[in-house]
PDB file of C-alpha atoms in Angstrom:
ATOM      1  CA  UNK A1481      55.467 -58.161 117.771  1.00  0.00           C
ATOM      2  CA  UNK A1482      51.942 -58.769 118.851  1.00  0.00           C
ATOM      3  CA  UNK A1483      50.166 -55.398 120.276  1.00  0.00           C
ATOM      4  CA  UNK A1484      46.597 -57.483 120.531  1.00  0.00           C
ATOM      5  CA  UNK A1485      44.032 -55.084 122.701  1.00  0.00           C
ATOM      6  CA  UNK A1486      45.235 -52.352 125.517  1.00  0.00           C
ATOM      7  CA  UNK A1487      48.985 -53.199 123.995  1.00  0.00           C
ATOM      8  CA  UNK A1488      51.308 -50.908 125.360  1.00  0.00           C
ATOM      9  CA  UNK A1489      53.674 -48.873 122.795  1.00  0.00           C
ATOM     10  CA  UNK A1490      57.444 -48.372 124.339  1.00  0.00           C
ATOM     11  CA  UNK A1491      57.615 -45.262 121.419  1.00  0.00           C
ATOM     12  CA  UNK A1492      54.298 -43.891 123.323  1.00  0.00           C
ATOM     13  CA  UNK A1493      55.493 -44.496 126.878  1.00  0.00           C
ATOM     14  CA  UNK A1494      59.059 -42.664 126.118  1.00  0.00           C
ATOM     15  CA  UNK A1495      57.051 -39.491 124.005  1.00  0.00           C
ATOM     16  CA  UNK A1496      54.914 -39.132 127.431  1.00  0.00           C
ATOM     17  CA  UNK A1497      57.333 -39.610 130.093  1.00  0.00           C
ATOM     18  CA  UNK A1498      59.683 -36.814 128.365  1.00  0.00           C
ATOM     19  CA  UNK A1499      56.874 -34.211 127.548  1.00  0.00           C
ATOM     20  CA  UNK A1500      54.376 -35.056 130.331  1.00  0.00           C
ATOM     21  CA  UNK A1501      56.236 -36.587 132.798  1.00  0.00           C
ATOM     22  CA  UNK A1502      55.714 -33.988 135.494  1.00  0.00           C
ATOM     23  CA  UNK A1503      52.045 -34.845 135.667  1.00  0.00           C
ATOM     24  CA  UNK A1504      52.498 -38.553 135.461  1.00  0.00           C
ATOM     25  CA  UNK A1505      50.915 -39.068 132.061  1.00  0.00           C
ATOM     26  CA  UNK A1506      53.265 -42.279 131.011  1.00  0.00           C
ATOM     27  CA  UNK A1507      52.348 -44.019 134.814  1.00  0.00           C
ATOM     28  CA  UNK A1508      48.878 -43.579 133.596  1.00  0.00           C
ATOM     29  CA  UNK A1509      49.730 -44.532 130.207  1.00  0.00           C
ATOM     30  CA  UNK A1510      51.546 -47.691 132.075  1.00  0.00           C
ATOM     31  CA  UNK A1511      48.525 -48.836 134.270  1.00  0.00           C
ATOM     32  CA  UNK A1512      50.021 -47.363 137.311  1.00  0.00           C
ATOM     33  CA  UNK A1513      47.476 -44.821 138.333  1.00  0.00           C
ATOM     34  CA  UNK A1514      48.262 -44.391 141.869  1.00  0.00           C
ATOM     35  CA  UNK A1515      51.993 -43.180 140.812  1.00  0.00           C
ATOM     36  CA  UNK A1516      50.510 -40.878 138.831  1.00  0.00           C
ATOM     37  CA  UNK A1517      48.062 -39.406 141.513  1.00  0.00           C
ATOM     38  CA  UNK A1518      51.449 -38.745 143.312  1.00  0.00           C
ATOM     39  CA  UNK A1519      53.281 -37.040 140.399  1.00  0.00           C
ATOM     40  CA  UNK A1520      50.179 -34.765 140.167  1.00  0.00           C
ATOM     41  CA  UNK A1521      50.667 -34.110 143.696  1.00  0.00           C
ATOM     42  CA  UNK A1522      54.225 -33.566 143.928  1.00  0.00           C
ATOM     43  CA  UNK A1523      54.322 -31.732 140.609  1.00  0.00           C
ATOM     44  CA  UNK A1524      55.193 -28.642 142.443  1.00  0.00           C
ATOM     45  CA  UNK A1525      58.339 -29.866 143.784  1.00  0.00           C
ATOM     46  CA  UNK A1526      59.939 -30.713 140.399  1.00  0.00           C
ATOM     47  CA  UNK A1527      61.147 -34.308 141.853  1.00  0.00           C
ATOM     48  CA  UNK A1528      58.480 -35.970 139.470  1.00  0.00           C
ATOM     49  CA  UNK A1529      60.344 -33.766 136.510  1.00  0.00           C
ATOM     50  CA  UNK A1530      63.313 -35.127 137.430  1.00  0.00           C
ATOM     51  CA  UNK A1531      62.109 -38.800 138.041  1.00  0.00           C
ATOM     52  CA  UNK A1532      60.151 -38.463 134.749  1.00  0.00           C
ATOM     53  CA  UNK A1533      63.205 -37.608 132.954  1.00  0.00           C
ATOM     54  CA  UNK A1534      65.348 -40.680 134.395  1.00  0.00           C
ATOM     55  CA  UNK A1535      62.436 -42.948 133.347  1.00  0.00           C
ATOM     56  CA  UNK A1536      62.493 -41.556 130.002  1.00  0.00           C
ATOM     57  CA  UNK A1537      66.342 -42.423 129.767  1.00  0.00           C
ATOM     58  CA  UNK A1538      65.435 -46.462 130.976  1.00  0.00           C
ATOM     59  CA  UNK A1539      62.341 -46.857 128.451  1.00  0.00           C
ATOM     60  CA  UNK A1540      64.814 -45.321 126.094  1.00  0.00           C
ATOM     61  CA  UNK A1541      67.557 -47.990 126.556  1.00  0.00           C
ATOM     62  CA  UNK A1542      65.076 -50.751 127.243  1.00  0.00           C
ATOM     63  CA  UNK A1543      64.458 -53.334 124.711  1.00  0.00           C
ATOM     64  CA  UNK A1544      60.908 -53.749 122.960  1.00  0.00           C
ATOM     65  CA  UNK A1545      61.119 -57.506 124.367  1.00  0.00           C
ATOM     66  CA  UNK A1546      61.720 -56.055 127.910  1.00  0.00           C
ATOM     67  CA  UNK A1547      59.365 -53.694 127.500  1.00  0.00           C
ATOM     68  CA  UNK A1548      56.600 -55.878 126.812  1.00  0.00           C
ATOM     69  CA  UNK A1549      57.616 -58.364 129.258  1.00  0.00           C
ATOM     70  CA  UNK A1550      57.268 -55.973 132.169  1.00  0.00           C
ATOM     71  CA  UNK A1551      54.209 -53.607 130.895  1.00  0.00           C
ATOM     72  CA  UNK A1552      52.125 -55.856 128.781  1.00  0.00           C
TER      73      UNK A1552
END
């Protein structure tokens, strides 16, 4: 597997969105910054909790080769 420079880590992306997710750290982590300007937002509502959570469960069950297809 070839992580050459600003390689994204699936193991990275999955610790985030499950323990920061609320405030959008793995979107920014992902090169997605304006998705995580609206979990910051919306962090009071507990929907980007729940969202965060869901996306945890898909980078869980997504394969390293998927994974670097869509974010690298």
């Amino acid at each position: 597997m070839n992580k050459g420079f600003g390689g994204r880590n699936r193991t990275t992306a999955v610790l985030l969105a499950l323990f920061l997710g609320w405030a959008g750290s793995h979107k920014f982590y992902l090169g997605k910054p304006i998705q995580g300007i609206f979990y910051i937002l919306f962090c009071w509502t507990f929907i980007p909790s729940l969202v965060s959570f869901v996306e945890f469960i898909i980078y869980c069950f997504m394969s390293d080769s998927e994974f670097d297809q869509v974010y690298n």
